[in-house]
Tab-separated table of C-alpha atoms in Angstrom:
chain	number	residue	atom	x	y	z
A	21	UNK	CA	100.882	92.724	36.046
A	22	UNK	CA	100.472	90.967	39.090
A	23	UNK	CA	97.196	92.155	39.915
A	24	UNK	CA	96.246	91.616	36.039
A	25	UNK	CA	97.205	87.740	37.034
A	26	UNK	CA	95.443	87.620	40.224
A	27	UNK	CA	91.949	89.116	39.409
A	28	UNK	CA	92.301	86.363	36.315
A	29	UNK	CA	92.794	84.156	39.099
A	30	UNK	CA	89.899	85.270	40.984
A	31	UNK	CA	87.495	85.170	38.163
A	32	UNK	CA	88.887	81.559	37.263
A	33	UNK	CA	87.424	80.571	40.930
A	34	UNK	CA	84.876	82.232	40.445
A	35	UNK	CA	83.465	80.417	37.224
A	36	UNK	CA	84.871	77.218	38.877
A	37	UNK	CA	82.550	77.583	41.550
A	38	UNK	CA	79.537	78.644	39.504
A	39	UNK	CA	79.819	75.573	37.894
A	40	UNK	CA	79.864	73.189	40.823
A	41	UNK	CA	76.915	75.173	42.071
A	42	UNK	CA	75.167	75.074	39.429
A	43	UNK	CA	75.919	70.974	38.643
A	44	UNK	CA	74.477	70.642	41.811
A	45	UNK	CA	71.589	71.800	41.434
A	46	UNK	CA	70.519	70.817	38.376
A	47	UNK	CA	71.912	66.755	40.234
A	48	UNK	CA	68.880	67.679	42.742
A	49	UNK	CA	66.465	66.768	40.072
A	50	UNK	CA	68.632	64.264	37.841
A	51	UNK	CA	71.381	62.092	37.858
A	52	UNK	CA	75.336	62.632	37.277
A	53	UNK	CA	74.862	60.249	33.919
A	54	UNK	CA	72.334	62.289	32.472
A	55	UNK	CA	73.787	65.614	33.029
A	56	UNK	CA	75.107	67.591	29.696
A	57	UNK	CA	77.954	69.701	29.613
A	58	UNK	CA	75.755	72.562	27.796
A	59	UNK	CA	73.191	72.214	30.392
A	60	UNK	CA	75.771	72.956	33.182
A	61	UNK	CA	77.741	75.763	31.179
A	62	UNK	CA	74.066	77.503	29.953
A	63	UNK	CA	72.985	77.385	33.882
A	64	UNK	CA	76.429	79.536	34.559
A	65	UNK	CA	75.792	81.953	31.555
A	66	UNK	CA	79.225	80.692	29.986
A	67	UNK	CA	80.091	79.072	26.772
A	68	UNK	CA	81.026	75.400	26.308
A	69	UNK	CA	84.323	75.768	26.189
A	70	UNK	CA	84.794	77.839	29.278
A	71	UNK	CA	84.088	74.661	31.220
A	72	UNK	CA	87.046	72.634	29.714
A	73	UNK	CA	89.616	75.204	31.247
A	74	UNK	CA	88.306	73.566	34.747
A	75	UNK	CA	87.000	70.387	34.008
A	76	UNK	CA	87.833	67.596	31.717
A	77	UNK	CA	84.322	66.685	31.277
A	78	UNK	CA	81.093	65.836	33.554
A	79	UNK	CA	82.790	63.028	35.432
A	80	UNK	CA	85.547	64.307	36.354
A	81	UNK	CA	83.552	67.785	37.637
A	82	UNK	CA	81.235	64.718	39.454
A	83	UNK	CA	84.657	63.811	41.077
A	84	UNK	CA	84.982	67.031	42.475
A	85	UNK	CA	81.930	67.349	43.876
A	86	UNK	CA	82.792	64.421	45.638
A	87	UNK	CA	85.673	65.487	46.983
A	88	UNK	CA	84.602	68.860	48.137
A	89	UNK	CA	81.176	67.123	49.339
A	90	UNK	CA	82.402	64.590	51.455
A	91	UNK	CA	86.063	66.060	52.047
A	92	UNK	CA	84.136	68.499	54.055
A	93	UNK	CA	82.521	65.899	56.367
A	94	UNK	CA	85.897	64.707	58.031
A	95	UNK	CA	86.020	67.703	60.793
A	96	UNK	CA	82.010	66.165	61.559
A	97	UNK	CA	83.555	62.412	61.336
A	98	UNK	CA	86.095	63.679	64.115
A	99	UNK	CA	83.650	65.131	66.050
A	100	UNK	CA	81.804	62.136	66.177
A	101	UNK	CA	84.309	60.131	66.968
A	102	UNK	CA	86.112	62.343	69.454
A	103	UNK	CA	82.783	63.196	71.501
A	104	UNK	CA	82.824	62.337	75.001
A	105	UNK	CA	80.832	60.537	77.548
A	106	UNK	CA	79.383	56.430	77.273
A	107	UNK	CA	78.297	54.451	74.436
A	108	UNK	CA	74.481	55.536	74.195
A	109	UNK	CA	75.398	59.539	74.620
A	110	UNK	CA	77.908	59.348	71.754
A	111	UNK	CA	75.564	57.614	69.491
A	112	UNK	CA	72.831	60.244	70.187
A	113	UNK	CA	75.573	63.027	69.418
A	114	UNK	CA	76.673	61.280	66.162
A	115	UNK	CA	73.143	61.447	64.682
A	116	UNK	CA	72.246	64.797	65.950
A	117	UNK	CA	75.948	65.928	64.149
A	118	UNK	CA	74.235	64.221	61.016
A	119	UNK	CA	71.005	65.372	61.264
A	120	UNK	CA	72.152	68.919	61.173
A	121	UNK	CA	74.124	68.606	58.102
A	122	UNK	CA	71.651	67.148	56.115
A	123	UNK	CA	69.401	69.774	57.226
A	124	UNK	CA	72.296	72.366	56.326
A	125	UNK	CA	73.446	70.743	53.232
A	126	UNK	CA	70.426	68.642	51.622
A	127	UNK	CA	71.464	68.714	48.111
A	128	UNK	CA	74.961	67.434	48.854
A	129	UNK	CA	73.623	64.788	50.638
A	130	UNK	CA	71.265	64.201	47.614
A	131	UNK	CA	73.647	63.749	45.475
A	132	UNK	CA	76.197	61.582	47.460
A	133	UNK	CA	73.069	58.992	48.191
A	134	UNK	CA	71.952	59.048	44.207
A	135	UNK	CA	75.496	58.570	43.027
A	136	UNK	CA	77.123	56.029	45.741
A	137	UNK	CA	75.535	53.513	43.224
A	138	UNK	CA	74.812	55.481	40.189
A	139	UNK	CA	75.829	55.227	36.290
A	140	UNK	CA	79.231	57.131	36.523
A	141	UNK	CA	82.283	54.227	37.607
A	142	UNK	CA	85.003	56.949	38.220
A	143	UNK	CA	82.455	59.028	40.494
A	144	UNK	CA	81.159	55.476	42.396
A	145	UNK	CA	84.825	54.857	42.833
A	146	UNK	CA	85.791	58.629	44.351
A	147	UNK	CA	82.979	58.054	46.645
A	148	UNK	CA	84.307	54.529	48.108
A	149	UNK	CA	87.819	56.194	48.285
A	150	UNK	CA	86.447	59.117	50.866
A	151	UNK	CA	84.120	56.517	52.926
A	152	UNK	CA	87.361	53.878	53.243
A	153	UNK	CA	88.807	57.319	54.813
A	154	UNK	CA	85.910	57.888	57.271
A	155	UNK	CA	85.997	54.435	58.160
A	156	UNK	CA	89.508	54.471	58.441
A	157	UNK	CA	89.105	57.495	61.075
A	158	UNK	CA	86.624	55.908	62.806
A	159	UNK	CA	88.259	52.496	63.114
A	160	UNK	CA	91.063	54.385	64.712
A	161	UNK	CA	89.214	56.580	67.181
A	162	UNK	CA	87.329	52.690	67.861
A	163	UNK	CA	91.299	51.146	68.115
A	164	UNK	CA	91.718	53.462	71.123
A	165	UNK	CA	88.780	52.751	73.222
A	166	UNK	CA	88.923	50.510	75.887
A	167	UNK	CA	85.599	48.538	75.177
A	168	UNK	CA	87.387	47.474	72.012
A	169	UNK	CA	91.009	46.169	73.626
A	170	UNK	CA	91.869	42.696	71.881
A	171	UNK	CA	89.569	43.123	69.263
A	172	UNK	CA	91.722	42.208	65.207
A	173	UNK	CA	92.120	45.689	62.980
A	174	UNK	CA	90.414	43.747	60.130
A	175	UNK	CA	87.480	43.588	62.904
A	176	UNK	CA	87.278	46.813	63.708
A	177	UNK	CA	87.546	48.416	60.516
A	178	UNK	CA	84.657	45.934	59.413
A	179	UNK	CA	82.745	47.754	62.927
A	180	UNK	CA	83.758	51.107	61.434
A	181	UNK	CA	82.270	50.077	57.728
A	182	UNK	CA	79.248	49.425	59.380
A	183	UNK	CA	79.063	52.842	61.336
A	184	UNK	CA	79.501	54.692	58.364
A	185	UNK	CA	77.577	52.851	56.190
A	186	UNK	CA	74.827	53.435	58.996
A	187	UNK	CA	75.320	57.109	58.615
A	188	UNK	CA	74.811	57.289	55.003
A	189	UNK	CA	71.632	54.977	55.653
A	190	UNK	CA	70.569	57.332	58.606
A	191	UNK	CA	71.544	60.718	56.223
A	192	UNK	CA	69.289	59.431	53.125
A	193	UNK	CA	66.498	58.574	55.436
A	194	UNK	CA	66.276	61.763	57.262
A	195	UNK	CA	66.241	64.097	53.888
A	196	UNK	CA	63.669	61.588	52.501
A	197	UNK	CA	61.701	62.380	55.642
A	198	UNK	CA	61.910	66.203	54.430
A	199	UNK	CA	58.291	67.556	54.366
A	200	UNK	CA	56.895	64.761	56.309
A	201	UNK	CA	56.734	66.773	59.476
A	202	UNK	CA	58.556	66.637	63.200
A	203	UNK	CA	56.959	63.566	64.110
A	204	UNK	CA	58.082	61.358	60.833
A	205	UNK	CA	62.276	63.052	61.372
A	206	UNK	CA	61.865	61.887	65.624
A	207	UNK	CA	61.280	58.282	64.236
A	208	UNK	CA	63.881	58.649	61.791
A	209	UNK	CA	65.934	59.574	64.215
A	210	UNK	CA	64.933	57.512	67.027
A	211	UNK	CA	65.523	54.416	64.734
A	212	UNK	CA	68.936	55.783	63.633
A	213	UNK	CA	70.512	55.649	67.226
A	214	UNK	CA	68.857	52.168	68.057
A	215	UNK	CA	70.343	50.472	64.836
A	216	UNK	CA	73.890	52.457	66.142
A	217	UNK	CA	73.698	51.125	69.680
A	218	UNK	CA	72.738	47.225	68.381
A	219	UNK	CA	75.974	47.900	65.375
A	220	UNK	CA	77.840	48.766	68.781
């Protein structure tokens, strides 16, 4: 019986994550707001209903693309924020760290930059919650550096908004650069850590 249960369980994930997979990629082309239910369940080779025994409907499966998306970034947010040596080497870390995962993960990143501001509230509102997080992180890895002793909380959480909101800015422009060849990603880059260092 137990094994009965279990390979159920199995196939459940299973489905679950053939339909995040395949919401994604259908997002690469199209936003969250314009994305049908039938499209996602007829890209998975399951019926309609299927998808209601793991989602409630498209927003909140946009939710959980969020979650796993950017809930996945907060090992890379404490490597950033953890690395080692002065000001100008960390920054140069920080974007390499990002530069890799958009190169690694280009659709998520796709989909995180369309729907920060897109058509879907309770999706816009799942994405603020995770980057409050990072910037709560990084405001506390900035709390315990010396170059920032005296500065207010509210200040340096308002420094650690900035950071992130420099990442996301630095993440977008890099995958737009996609295609554009080594030369047009080096500027990219190159601009990336200067606007870090002057935020700093």
């Amino acid at each position: 019986m137990s094994h009965t249960l279990g390979a159920r369980q199995a196939q459940k994930q299973k489905t679950r994550r053939a339909l995040l997979d395949a919401a994604l990629g259908l997002l690469e082309e199209q936003s969250l707001s314009s994305l049908g239910l039938r499209e996602v369940t007829r890209a998975v080779g399951v019926a309609p209903t299927a998808f209601y025994r793991h989602f409630r409907s498209i927003e909140d499966l946009g939710v959980a693309l969020v979650e796993e998306v950017l809930g996945s970034l907060h090992p890379m947010i404490r490597t950033i924020v953890s690395t080692t040596g002065d000001g100008d080497e960390r920054v140069a870390q920080a974007v390499e760290l990002i530069a890799g995962h958009v190169d690694a993960y280009p659709a998520h990143v796709r989909f995180i930059a369309r729907e920060r501001h897109g058509g879907v509230r309770v999706v816009r509102g799942a994405i603020r919650e995770q980057l409050a997080l990072f910037a709560g992180e990084v405001g506390e890895a900035l709390a315990s550096d010396p170059v920032s002793l005296g500065w207010e909380p509210e200040d340096l959480l308002m420094l650690a908004q900035l950071y992130v909101d420099q990442m996301l800015v630095t993440a977008s422009a890099l995958l737009e650069a996609v295609g554009d060849g080594a030369g047009e990603r080096e500027r990219v880059v190159r601009d990336a850590v200067r606007r870090m260092r002057l935020i700093g």
